[in-house]
Amino acid sequence: MRFAAVLNQDSGTLRTTDVPAFADRLRRTLEAAGHSVQVDIVAGREIGAALEKAVAKRNVDVVIAGGGDGTVSRAASLLMNKKKALAVLPAGTMNLFARGLGIPQTLDAALQSFATGKVTAVDMASVNGRPFVHQFSIGMHVRMVKLRETMDFGSRLGKMRASVRAGWATIKNPRTLKVTLSIGNAEIVTRTTGIGISNNLFGEGHLPYADNPAGGMLGIYVSVARRRYHLAKLLLDMLRGRWRDSEHIEIHQADRAILKIHSPTKKFSAVMDGELVRLERETVVEILPGALNVLVPASNARAKAAW
């Protein structure tokens, strides 16, 4: 296969990696398996243009996106409904979409999996037509991300620590939103501390990522927790993957959901694939079955069984 790799040198793992040396290993690994590869190392502010350039190349079968949630989401949006495939290099903080694809979580192991990988189709989702690959959320998660962005961190571990501090600060002063959530023929009117909508239902017993990224359904999570203790327990349940055991969250599945915000605040924000975005008062979230071709490990038994 013909690869084009775009490496965001400012992303979590690559920020503390000798990126030119890693790029050399990438070339050697793929070329030894009979592939060709072009590598572009860029700063975070240049990632969008570099990905557009890679996707536009005619002599490319697979685009490797090396970076965090924003990098991967941007690459996926450019490759949506195209024949070219996306290979996700897990160079972010949690790499949740990569985990759902069964990609090994160390950079060099991921490269080895690309050398013998197979292309398959997985789902994407959209918010008012804007695509995402992992999750869209409002409420508590938004406040946490905003607080984290005010903190200094220079590494993947530093970002994780900042996330914990921001999460605790958010829990100590919870706020609610009045919303209407329409799912099929059901309409839920509630006050909530947060709603998350994922590209396929998160699996159980692990970090929040989908066990089957081609399941064709949104996972919809509505927090009913209000008190600090309950919010802290919910956060812990989320990290441990104990969604169904939690009494502080309602879980739904649907191929489409409509979210309406009734709170009086003039401007709202959401988090989409880890990035802050402007939120409209009425938002339509839809699953996009099979919209993205991805490169997954040939030995990934889960991928073979599920897809």
PDB file of C-alpha atoms in Angstrom:
ATOM      1  CA  MET A   1       0.000   0.000   0.000  1.00  0.00           C
ATOM      2  CA  ARG A   2       0.974   3.640  -0.436  1.00  0.00           C
ATOM      3  CA  PHE A   3       1.043   5.611   2.809  1.00  0.00           C
ATOM      4  CA  ALA A   4       1.179   9.319   3.608  1.00  0.00           C
ATOM      5  CA  ALA A   5       1.977  10.036   7.258  1.00  0.00           C
ATOM      6  CA  VAL A   6       1.274  13.352   8.965  1.00  0.00           C
ATOM      7  CA  LEU A   7       2.841  13.674  12.425  1.00  0.00           C
ATOM      8  CA  ASN A   8       1.748  16.428  14.804  1.00  0.00           C
ATOM      9  CA  GLN A   9       4.938  17.089  16.746  1.00  0.00           C
ATOM     10  CA  ASP A  10       3.012  19.098  19.352  1.00  0.00           C
ATOM     11  CA  SER A  11       0.660  16.241  20.322  1.00  0.00           C
ATOM     12  CA  GLY A  12       0.863  14.423  23.656  1.00  0.00           C
ATOM     13  CA  THR A  13       3.253  11.525  23.011  1.00  0.00           C
ATOM     14  CA  LEU A  14       5.154  13.060  20.091  1.00  0.00           C
ATOM     15  CA  ARG A  15       5.855  16.194  22.142  1.00  0.00           C
ATOM     16  CA  THR A  16       8.344  14.164  24.213  1.00  0.00           C
ATOM     17  CA  THR A  17       9.541  11.914  21.361  1.00  0.00           C
ATOM     18  CA  ASP A  18      12.474  12.295  18.960  1.00  0.00           C
ATOM     19  CA  VAL A  19      10.084  12.728  16.039  1.00  0.00           C
ATOM     20  CA  PRO A  20      12.665  12.634  13.178  1.00  0.00           C
ATOM     21  CA  ALA A  21      14.072   9.369  14.577  1.00  0.00           C
ATOM     22  CA  PHE A  22      10.566   7.951  14.901  1.00  0.00           C
ATOM     23  CA  ALA A  23       9.784   9.019  11.317  1.00  0.00           C
ATOM     24  CA  ASP A  24      12.841   7.054  10.156  1.00  0.00           C
ATOM     25  CA  ARG A  25      11.568   3.953  11.986  1.00  0.00           C
ATOM     26  CA  LEU A  26       8.167   4.470  10.396  1.00  0.00           C
ATOM     27  CA  ARG A  27       9.725   4.516   6.926  1.00  0.00           C
ATOM     28  CA  ARG A  28      11.878   1.453   7.575  1.00  0.00           C
ATOM     29  CA  THR A  29       9.015  -0.551   9.073  1.00  0.00           C
ATOM     30  CA  LEU A  30       6.580   0.062   6.229  1.00  0.00           C
ATOM     31  CA  GLU A  31       9.143  -0.189   3.434  1.00  0.00           C
ATOM     32  CA  ALA A  32      10.412  -3.500   4.837  1.00  0.00           C
ATOM     33  CA  ALA A  33       6.864  -4.830   4.430  1.00  0.00           C
ATOM     34  CA  GLY A  34       6.755  -3.725   0.791  1.00  0.00           C
ATOM     35  CA  HIS A  35       4.880  -0.457   1.227  1.00  0.00           C
ATOM     36  CA  SER A  36       5.822   3.087   0.217  1.00  0.00           C
ATOM     37  CA  VAL A  37       5.485   6.044   2.564  1.00  0.00           C
ATOM     38  CA  GLN A  38       5.778   9.828   2.577  1.00  0.00           C
ATOM     39  CA  VAL A  39       6.217  11.517   5.972  1.00  0.00           C
ATOM     40  CA  ASP A  40       5.345  15.100   6.889  1.00  0.00           C
ATOM     41  CA  ILE A  41       6.286  16.411  10.365  1.00  0.00           C
ATOM     42  CA  VAL A  42       4.339  19.546  11.268  1.00  0.00           C
ATOM     43  CA  ALA A  43       3.490  21.830  14.185  1.00  0.00           C
ATOM     44  CA  GLY A  44      -0.003  21.706  15.637  1.00  0.00           C
ATOM     45  CA  ARG A  45      -1.073  24.934  13.923  1.00  0.00           C
ATOM     46  CA  GLU A  46      -0.162  23.402  10.530  1.00  0.00           C
ATOM     47  CA  ILE A  47      -1.919  20.070  10.979  1.00  0.00           C
ATOM     48  CA  GLY A  48      -5.114  20.949   9.094  1.00  0.00           C
ATOM     49  CA  ALA A  49      -3.338  22.061   5.926  1.00  0.00           C
ATOM     50  CA  ALA A  50      -0.944  19.092   6.065  1.00  0.00           C
ATOM     51  CA  LEU A  51      -3.806  16.603   6.354  1.00  0.00           C
ATOM     52  CA  GLU A  52      -5.688  18.235   3.479  1.00  0.00           C
ATOM     53  CA  LYS A  53      -2.560  17.939   1.339  1.00  0.00           C
ATOM     54  CA  ALA A  54      -2.101  14.257   2.229  1.00  0.00           C
ATOM     55  CA  VAL A  55      -5.747  13.371   1.559  1.00  0.00           C
ATOM     56  CA  ALA A  56      -5.641  15.161  -1.819  1.00  0.00           C
ATOM     57  CA  LYS A  57      -2.721  13.070  -3.105  1.00  0.00           C
ATOM     58  CA  ARG A  58      -3.766  10.644  -5.821  1.00  0.00           C
ATOM     59  CA  ASN A  59      -0.942   8.189  -5.204  1.00  0.00           C
ATOM     60  CA  VAL A  60      -1.958   7.450  -1.597  1.00  0.00           C
ATOM     61  CA  ASP A  61      -4.074   4.584  -0.247  1.00  0.00           C
ATOM     62  CA  VAL A  62      -3.758   5.210   3.500  1.00  0.00           C
ATOM     63  CA  VAL A  63      -3.259   8.417   5.495  1.00  0.00           C
ATOM     64  CA  ILE A  64      -1.541   7.959   8.860  1.00  0.00           C
ATOM     65  CA  ALA A  65      -2.653  10.612  11.355  1.00  0.00           C
ATOM     66  CA  GLY A  66      -0.246  10.929  14.264  1.00  0.00           C
ATOM     67  CA  GLY A  67      -1.641  13.101  17.022  1.00  0.00           C
ATOM     68  CA  GLY A  68      -4.394  13.558  19.562  1.00  0.00           C
ATOM     69  CA  ASP A  69      -8.174  13.688  19.294  1.00  0.00           C
ATOM     70  CA  GLY A  70      -8.198  16.871  17.229  1.00  0.00           C
ATOM     71  CA  THR A  71      -5.715  15.530  14.683  1.00  0.00           C
ATOM     72  CA  VAL A  72      -7.526  12.207  14.290  1.00  0.00           C
ATOM     73  CA  SER A  73     -10.954  13.838  14.075  1.00  0.00           C
ATOM     74  CA  ARG A  74      -9.756  16.293  11.429  1.00  0.00           C
ATOM     75  CA  ALA A  75      -8.237  13.486   9.352  1.00  0.00           C
ATOM     76  CA  ALA A  76     -11.405  11.401   9.622  1.00  0.00           C
ATOM     77  CA  SER A  77     -13.613  14.293   8.511  1.00  0.00           C
ATOM     78  CA  LEU A  78     -11.444  14.742   5.402  1.00  0.00           C
ATOM     79  CA  LEU A  79     -11.528  11.008   4.603  1.00  0.00           C
ATOM     80  CA  MET A  80     -15.245  10.498   5.262  1.00  0.00           C
ATOM     81  CA  ASN A  81     -16.970   8.645   2.401  1.00  0.00           C
ATOM     82  CA  LYS A  82     -13.671   8.326   0.501  1.00  0.00           C
ATOM     83  CA  LYS A  83     -11.898   5.193  -0.689  1.00  0.00           C
ATOM     84  CA  LYS A  84      -8.690   6.165   1.108  1.00  0.00           C
ATOM     85  CA  ALA A  85      -8.278   4.727   4.597  1.00  0.00           C
ATOM     86  CA  LEU A  86      -7.229   6.295   7.888  1.00  0.00           C
ATOM     87  CA  ALA A  87      -4.520   4.750  10.060  1.00  0.00           C
ATOM     88  CA  VAL A  88      -4.655   6.143  13.604  1.00  0.00           C
ATOM     89  CA  LEU A  89      -1.259   6.516  15.260  1.00  0.00           C
ATOM     90  CA  PRO A  90      -1.959   6.675  19.028  1.00  0.00           C
ATOM     91  CA  ALA A  91       0.004   9.831  19.844  1.00  0.00           C
ATOM     92  CA  GLY A  92      -2.584  11.586  22.006  1.00  0.00           C
ATOM     93  CA  THR A  93      -3.415  11.384  25.701  1.00  0.00           C
ATOM     94  CA  MET A  94      -6.066   8.639  25.915  1.00  0.00           C
ATOM     95  CA  ASN A  95      -6.308   7.530  22.247  1.00  0.00           C
ATOM     96  CA  LEU A  96      -9.858   6.286  22.751  1.00  0.00           C
ATOM     97  CA  PHE A  97     -10.841   5.962  19.078  1.00  0.00           C
ATOM     98  CA  ALA A  98      -7.610   4.055  18.406  1.00  0.00           C
ATOM     99  CA  ARG A  99      -8.384   1.718  21.314  1.00  0.00           C
ATOM    100  CA  GLY A 100     -11.791   0.984  19.820  1.00  0.00           C
ATOM    101  CA  LEU A 101     -10.086  -0.031  16.567  1.00  0.00           C
ATOM    102  CA  GLY A 102      -7.743  -2.376  18.426  1.00  0.00           C
ATOM    103  CA  ILE A 103      -4.633  -0.334  17.572  1.00  0.00           C
ATOM    104  CA  PRO A 104      -1.653  -1.145  19.865  1.00  0.00           C
ATOM    105  CA  GLN A 105      -1.008   1.728  22.242  1.00  0.00           C
ATOM    106  CA  THR A 106       2.745   2.140  21.793  1.00  0.00           C
ATOM    107  CA  LEU A 107       3.963   3.982  18.709  1.00  0.00           C
ATOM    108  CA  ASP A 108       6.284   1.271  17.418  1.00  0.00           C
ATOM    109  CA  ALA A 109       3.781  -1.528  17.994  1.00  0.00           C
ATOM    110  CA  ALA A 110       1.196   0.513  16.096  1.00  0.00           C
ATOM    111  CA  LEU A 111       3.629   0.820  13.175  1.00  0.00           C
ATOM    112  CA  GLN A 112       4.083  -2.939  13.094  1.00  0.00           C
ATOM    113  CA  SER A 113       0.315  -3.388  12.956  1.00  0.00           C
ATOM    114  CA  PHE A 114       0.081  -0.957  10.031  1.00  0.00           C
ATOM    115  CA  ALA A 115       2.615  -3.011   8.062  1.00  0.00           C
ATOM    116  CA  THR A 116       0.252  -6.011   7.975  1.00  0.00           C
ATOM    117  CA  GLY A 117      -3.046  -4.211   8.554  1.00  0.00           C
ATOM    118  CA  LYS A 118      -6.344  -4.649   6.754  1.00  0.00           C
ATOM    119  CA  VAL A 119      -8.827  -1.981   5.658  1.00  0.00           C
ATOM    120  CA  THR A 120     -12.381  -2.098   6.994  1.00  0.00           C
ATOM    121  CA  ALA A 121     -15.288   0.356   7.249  1.00  0.00           C
ATOM    122  CA  VAL A 122     -16.457   1.833  10.567  1.00  0.00           C
ATOM    123  CA  ASP A 123     -19.055   4.399  11.561  1.00  0.00           C
ATOM    124  CA  MET A 124     -18.782   8.117  12.110  1.00  0.00           C
ATOM    125  CA  ALA A 125     -21.368  10.461  13.621  1.00  0.00           C
ATOM    126  CA  SER A 126     -22.310  14.078  13.015  1.00  0.00           C
ATOM    127  CA  VAL A 127     -23.537  17.108  14.958  1.00  0.00           C
ATOM    128  CA  ASN A 128     -25.612  19.401  12.716  1.00  0.00           C
ATOM    129  CA  GLY A 129     -23.665  17.957   9.787  1.00  0.00           C
ATOM    130  CA  ARG A 130     -20.218  18.295  11.373  1.00  0.00           C
ATOM    131  CA  PRO A 131     -18.577  14.847  11.677  1.00  0.00           C
ATOM    132  CA  PHE A 132     -16.917  13.310  14.712  1.00  0.00           C
ATOM    133  CA  VAL A 133     -15.418   9.908  15.513  1.00  0.00           C
ATOM    134  CA  HIS A 134     -15.583   9.496  19.285  1.00  0.00           C
ATOM    135  CA  GLN A 135     -17.857  11.683  21.406  1.00  0.00           C
ATOM    136  CA  PHE A 136     -19.898  14.867  21.621  1.00  0.00           C
ATOM    137  CA  SER A 137     -20.746  16.230  25.072  1.00  0.00           C
ATOM    138  CA  ILE A 138     -22.250  19.183  26.920  1.00  0.00           C
ATOM    139  CA  GLY A 139     -22.289  20.319  30.527  1.00  0.00           C
ATOM    140  CA  MET A 140     -19.707  19.115  33.019  1.00  0.00           C
ATOM    141  CA  HIS A 141     -17.223  17.883  30.406  1.00  0.00           C
ATOM    142  CA  VAL A 142     -17.177  21.317  28.758  1.00  0.00           C
ATOM    143  CA  ARG A 143     -16.356  23.056  32.039  1.00  0.00           C
ATOM    144  CA  MET A 144     -13.594  20.532  32.708  1.00  0.00           C
ATOM    145  CA  VAL A 145     -11.963  21.117  29.308  1.00  0.00           C
ATOM    146  CA  LYS A 146     -12.187  24.902  29.708  1.00  0.00           C
ATOM    147  CA  LEU A 147     -10.502  24.698  33.126  1.00  0.00           C
ATOM    148  CA  ARG A 148      -7.825  22.329  31.834  1.00  0.00           C
ATOM    149  CA  GLU A 149      -6.942  24.753  29.049  1.00  0.00           C
ATOM    150  CA  THR A 150      -6.000  27.350  31.685  1.00  0.00           C
ATOM    151  CA  MET A 151      -3.407  24.967  33.163  1.00  0.00           C
ATOM    152  CA  ASP A 152       0.174  24.404  32.048  1.00  0.00           C
ATOM    153  CA  PHE A 153       1.305  20.917  31.018  1.00  0.00           C
ATOM    154  CA  GLY A 154       4.144  19.818  28.776  1.00  0.00           C
ATOM    155  CA  SER A 155       3.558  16.099  28.360  1.00  0.00           C
ATOM    156  CA  ARG A 156       0.910  13.414  28.080  1.00  0.00           C
ATOM    157  CA  LEU A 157       1.211  12.668  31.815  1.00  0.00           C
ATOM    158  CA  GLY A 158       0.983  16.377  32.596  1.00  0.00           C
ATOM    159  CA  LYS A 159      -2.235  16.649  30.602  1.00  0.00           C
ATOM    160  CA  MET A 160      -3.704  13.675  32.464  1.00  0.00           C
ATOM    161  CA  ARG A 161      -2.883  15.317  35.803  1.00  0.00           C
ATOM    162  CA  ALA A 162      -4.414  18.584  34.600  1.00  0.00           C
ATOM    163  CA  SER A 163      -7.562  16.683  33.593  1.00  0.00           C
ATOM    164  CA  VAL A 164      -7.872  15.220  37.096  1.00  0.00           C
ATOM    165  CA  ARG A 165      -7.479  18.647  38.711  1.00  0.00           C
ATOM    166  CA  ALA A 166      -9.989  20.213  36.320  1.00  0.00           C
ATOM    167  CA  GLY A 167     -12.429  17.359  36.856  1.00  0.00           C
ATOM    168  CA  TRP A 168     -12.303  17.748  40.620  1.00  0.00           C
ATOM    169  CA  ALA A 169     -12.774  21.517  40.392  1.00  0.00           C
ATOM    170  CA  THR A 170     -15.818  20.970  38.158  1.00  0.00           C
ATOM    171  CA  ILE A 171     -17.362  18.436  40.533  1.00  0.00           C
ATOM    172  CA  LYS A 172     -16.981  20.788  43.506  1.00  0.00           C
ATOM    173  CA  ASN A 173     -19.240  23.381  41.859  1.00  0.00           C
ATOM    174  CA  PRO A 174     -21.739  21.490  39.672  1.00  0.00           C
ATOM    175  CA  ARG A 175     -24.090  23.334  37.342  1.00  0.00           C
ATOM    176  CA  THR A 176     -27.101  22.087  35.427  1.00  0.00           C
ATOM    177  CA  LEU A 177     -28.624  22.675  32.015  1.00  0.00           C
ATOM    178  CA  LYS A 178     -32.331  22.468  31.195  1.00  0.00           C
ATOM    179  CA  VAL A 179     -32.672  20.393  28.031  1.00  0.00           C
ATOM    180  CA  THR A 180     -35.062  18.415  25.895  1.00  0.00           C
ATOM    181  CA  LEU A 181     -33.657  15.248  24.357  1.00  0.00           C
ATOM    182  CA  SER A 182     -35.714  13.599  21.598  1.00  0.00           C
ATOM    183  CA  ILE A 183     -34.877   9.960  20.864  1.00  0.00           C
ATOM    184  CA  GLY A 184     -37.207   8.267  18.404  1.00  0.00           C
ATOM    185  CA  ASN A 185     -40.751   8.782  19.693  1.00  0.00           C
ATOM    186  CA  ALA A 186     -39.557   9.560  23.227  1.00  0.00           C
ATOM    187  CA  GLU A 187     -38.964  13.068  24.542  1.00  0.00           C
ATOM    188  CA  ILE A 188     -36.953  13.589  27.727  1.00  0.00           C
ATOM    189  CA  VAL A 189     -37.223  16.965  29.469  1.00  0.00           C
ATOM    190  CA  THR A 190     -34.738  17.298  32.315  1.00  0.00           C
ATOM    191  CA  ARG A 191     -32.095  19.263  34.146  1.00  0.00           C
ATOM    192  CA  THR A 192     -28.741  17.578  33.811  1.00  0.00           C
ATOM    193  CA  THR A 193     -25.124  18.128  34.765  1.00  0.00           C
ATOM    194  CA  GLY A 194     -24.024  16.599  31.493  1.00  0.00           C
ATOM    195  CA  ILE A 195     -24.917  14.651  28.357  1.00  0.00           C
ATOM    196  CA  GLY A 196     -22.519  12.622  26.250  1.00  0.00           C
ATOM    197  CA  ILE A 197     -23.315  11.138  22.844  1.00  0.00           C
ATOM    198  CA  SER A 198     -20.833   8.646  21.440  1.00  0.00           C
ATOM    199  CA  ASN A 199     -20.153   7.148  18.037  1.00  0.00           C
ATOM    200  CA  ASN A 200     -21.453   3.689  19.015  1.00  0.00           C
ATOM    201  CA  LEU A 201     -22.113   2.488  22.553  1.00  0.00           C
ATOM    202  CA  PHE A 202     -19.125   2.390  24.898  1.00  0.00           C
ATOM    203  CA  GLY A 203     -18.029  -1.045  26.045  1.00  0.00           C
ATOM    204  CA  GLU A 204     -17.994  -2.283  29.626  1.00  0.00           C
ATOM    205  CA  GLY A 205     -15.037  -2.808  31.937  1.00  0.00           C
ATOM    206  CA  HIS A 206     -12.571  -0.403  30.358  1.00  0.00           C
ATOM    207  CA  LEU A 207     -12.006   3.235  29.420  1.00  0.00           C
ATOM    208  CA  PRO A 208     -14.868   4.856  27.453  1.00  0.00           C
ATOM    209  CA  TYR A 209     -14.522   3.581  23.893  1.00  0.00           C
ATOM    210  CA  ALA A 210     -16.705   1.453  21.620  1.00  0.00           C
ATOM    211  CA  ASP A 211     -16.123  -2.290  21.460  1.00  0.00           C
ATOM    212  CA  ASN A 212     -17.819  -2.356  18.058  1.00  0.00           C
ATOM    213  CA  PRO A 213     -17.087   0.805  16.028  1.00  0.00           C
ATOM    214  CA  ALA A 214     -19.376  -0.445  13.262  1.00  0.00           C
ATOM    215  CA  GLY A 215     -22.462  -1.015  15.404  1.00  0.00           C
ATOM    216  CA  GLY A 216     -24.618   1.599  13.685  1.00  0.00           C
ATOM    217  CA  MET A 217     -25.962   3.218  16.872  1.00  0.00           C
ATOM    218  CA  LEU A 218     -25.251   6.301  18.956  1.00  0.00           C
ATOM    219  CA  GLY A 219     -24.608   5.786  22.658  1.00  0.00           C
ATOM    220  CA  ILE A 220     -26.479   8.450  24.649  1.00  0.00           C
ATOM    221  CA  TYR A 221     -25.558   9.121  28.278  1.00  0.00           C
ATOM    222  CA  VAL A 222     -27.574  11.480  30.492  1.00  0.00           C
ATOM    223  CA  SER A 223     -26.166  12.335  33.922  1.00  0.00           C
ATOM    224  CA  VAL A 224     -28.773  12.394  36.690  1.00  0.00           C
ATOM    225  CA  ALA A 225     -26.156  13.100  39.381  1.00  0.00           C
ATOM    226  CA  ARG A 226     -26.421  16.454  41.167  1.00  0.00           C
ATOM    227  CA  ARG A 227     -24.411  16.149  44.395  1.00  0.00           C
ATOM    228  CA  ARG A 228     -20.622  16.212  44.571  1.00  0.00           C
ATOM    229  CA  TYR A 229     -20.356  12.680  45.923  1.00  0.00           C
ATOM    230  CA  HIS A 230     -22.610  11.291  43.207  1.00  0.00           C
ATOM    231  CA  LEU A 231     -20.699  13.178  40.490  1.00  0.00           C
ATOM    232  CA  ALA A 232     -17.375  11.874  41.811  1.00  0.00           C
ATOM    233  CA  LYS A 233     -18.745   8.326  41.831  1.00  0.00           C
ATOM    234  CA  LEU A 234     -20.092   8.768  38.304  1.00  0.00           C
ATOM    235  CA  LEU A 235     -16.688   9.960  37.081  1.00  0.00           C
ATOM    236  CA  LEU A 236     -15.034   6.926  38.676  1.00  0.00           C
ATOM    237  CA  ASP A 237     -17.634   4.588  37.146  1.00  0.00           C
ATOM    238  CA  MET A 238     -16.961   6.146  33.735  1.00  0.00           C
ATOM    239  CA  LEU A 239     -13.203   5.628  33.987  1.00  0.00           C
ATOM    240  CA  ARG A 240     -13.707   1.998  35.042  1.00  0.00           C
ATOM    241  CA  GLY A 241     -16.252   1.344  32.316  1.00  0.00           C
ATOM    242  CA  ARG A 242     -19.050   0.521  34.764  1.00  0.00           C
ATOM    243  CA  TRP A 243     -21.722   2.390  32.854  1.00  0.00           C
ATOM    244  CA  ARG A 244     -24.546  -0.078  33.301  1.00  0.00           C
ATOM    245  CA  ASP A 245     -23.882  -0.439  37.037  1.00  0.00           C
ATOM    246  CA  SER A 246     -24.153   3.289  37.722  1.00  0.00           C
ATOM    247  CA  GLU A 247     -27.380   4.635  39.208  1.00  0.00           C
ATOM    248  CA  HIS A 248     -26.284   8.153  38.277  1.00  0.00           C
ATOM    249  CA  ILE A 249     -26.556   7.868  34.507  1.00  0.00           C
ATOM    250  CA  GLU A 250     -29.292   6.974  32.019  1.00  0.00           C
ATOM    251  CA  ILE A 251     -28.155   5.156  28.877  1.00  0.00           C
ATOM    252  CA  HIS A 252     -29.981   5.101  25.540  1.00  0.00           C
ATOM    253  CA  GLN A 253     -29.231   3.959  21.983  1.00  0.00           C
ATOM    254  CA  ALA A 254     -30.534   5.471  18.752  1.00  0.00           C
ATOM    255  CA  ASP A 255     -29.436   6.289  15.230  1.00  0.00           C
ATOM    256  CA  ARG A 256     -30.558   9.918  15.688  1.00  0.00           C
ATOM    257  CA  ALA A 257     -31.099  12.306  18.590  1.00  0.00           C
ATOM    258  CA  ILE A 258     -32.235  15.930  18.836  1.00  0.00           C
ATOM    259  CA  LEU A 259     -30.939  18.031  21.721  1.00  0.00           C
ATOM    260  CA  LYS A 260     -32.571  21.366  22.639  1.00  0.00           C
ATOM    261  CA  ILE A 261     -31.092  23.745  25.228  1.00  0.00           C
ATOM    262  CA  HIS A 262     -33.571  25.790  27.286  1.00  0.00           C
ATOM    263  CA  SER A 263     -31.197  27.418  29.799  1.00  0.00           C
ATOM    264  CA  PRO A 264     -31.091  31.236  29.497  1.00  0.00           C
ATOM    265  CA  THR A 265     -27.361  31.593  28.801  1.00  0.00           C
ATOM    266  CA  LYS A 266     -26.800  33.288  25.425  1.00  0.00           C
ATOM    267  CA  LYS A 267     -23.753  31.284  24.338  1.00  0.00           C
ATOM    268  CA  PHE A 268     -23.111  27.582  24.801  1.00  0.00           C
ATOM    269  CA  SER A 269     -20.132  25.346  24.139  1.00  0.00           C
ATOM    270  CA  ALA A 270     -19.747  21.623  23.581  1.00  0.00           C
ATOM    271  CA  VAL A 271     -16.810  19.249  23.417  1.00  0.00           C
ATOM    272  CA  MET A 272     -16.470  17.268  20.209  1.00  0.00           C
ATOM    273  CA  ASP A 273     -13.615  14.769  19.952  1.00  0.00           C
ATOM    274  CA  GLY A 274     -11.797  16.615  22.720  1.00  0.00           C
ATOM    275  CA  GLU A 275     -12.108  20.078  21.152  1.00  0.00           C
ATOM    276  CA  LEU A 276     -14.316  22.955  22.304  1.00  0.00           C
ATOM    277  CA  VAL A 277     -16.928  23.982  19.711  1.00  0.00           C
ATOM    278  CA  ARG A 278     -19.849  26.410  19.583  1.00  0.00           C
ATOM    279  CA  LEU A 279     -23.178  24.791  20.480  1.00  0.00           C
ATOM    280  CA  GLU A 280     -26.474  25.782  18.897  1.00  0.00           C
ATOM    281  CA  ARG A 281     -29.699  25.723  20.899  1.00  0.00           C
ATOM    282  CA  GLU A 282     -30.995  22.873  18.750  1.00  0.00           C
ATOM    283  CA  THR A 283     -28.580  20.140  17.759  1.00  0.00           C
ATOM    284  CA  VAL A 284     -29.199  17.058  15.615  1.00  0.00           C
ATOM    285  CA  VAL A 285     -26.818  14.156  16.225  1.00  0.00           C
ATOM    286  CA  GLU A 286     -26.820  11.261  13.743  1.00  0.00           C
ATOM    287  CA  ILE A 287     -24.869   8.059  13.191  1.00  0.00           C
ATOM    288  CA  LEU A 288     -23.166   7.682   9.795  1.00  0.00           C
ATOM    289  CA  PRO A 289     -22.821   3.932   9.198  1.00  0.00           C
ATOM    290  CA  GLY A 290     -19.678   2.756   7.402  1.00  0.00           C
ATOM    291  CA  ALA A 291     -18.620   6.313   6.555  1.00  0.00           C
ATOM    292  CA  LEU A 292     -14.904   5.838   7.239  1.00  0.00           C
ATOM    293  CA  ASN A 293     -12.360   3.327   5.969  1.00  0.00           C
ATOM    294  CA  VAL A 294      -9.735   2.530   8.598  1.00  0.00           C
ATOM    295  CA  LEU A 295      -6.627   0.368   8.789  1.00  0.00           C
ATOM    296  CA  VAL A 296      -6.847  -2.140  11.648  1.00  0.00           C
ATOM    297  CA  PRO A 297      -4.483  -4.917  12.800  1.00  0.00           C
ATOM    298  CA  ALA A 298      -4.919  -8.112  10.802  1.00  0.00           C
ATOM    299  CA  SER A 299      -4.681 -10.085  14.040  1.00  0.00           C
ATOM    300  CA  ASN A 300      -7.385  -8.086  15.771  1.00  0.00           C
ATOM    301  CA  ALA A 301      -9.822 -10.815  16.723  1.00  0.00           C
ATOM    302  CA  ARG A 302     -12.377  -8.313  17.970  1.00  0.00           C
ATOM    303  CA  ALA A 303     -12.436  -6.515  14.633  1.00  0.00           C
ATOM    304  CA  LYS A 304     -12.872  -9.771  12.737  1.00  0.00           C
ATOM    305  CA  ALA A 305     -15.706 -10.928  14.980  1.00  0.00           C
ATOM    306  CA  ALA A 306     -17.586  -7.636  15.093  1.00  0.00           C
ATOM    307  CA  TRP A 307     -17.170  -6.245  11.612  1.00  0.00           C
TER     308      TRP A 307
END
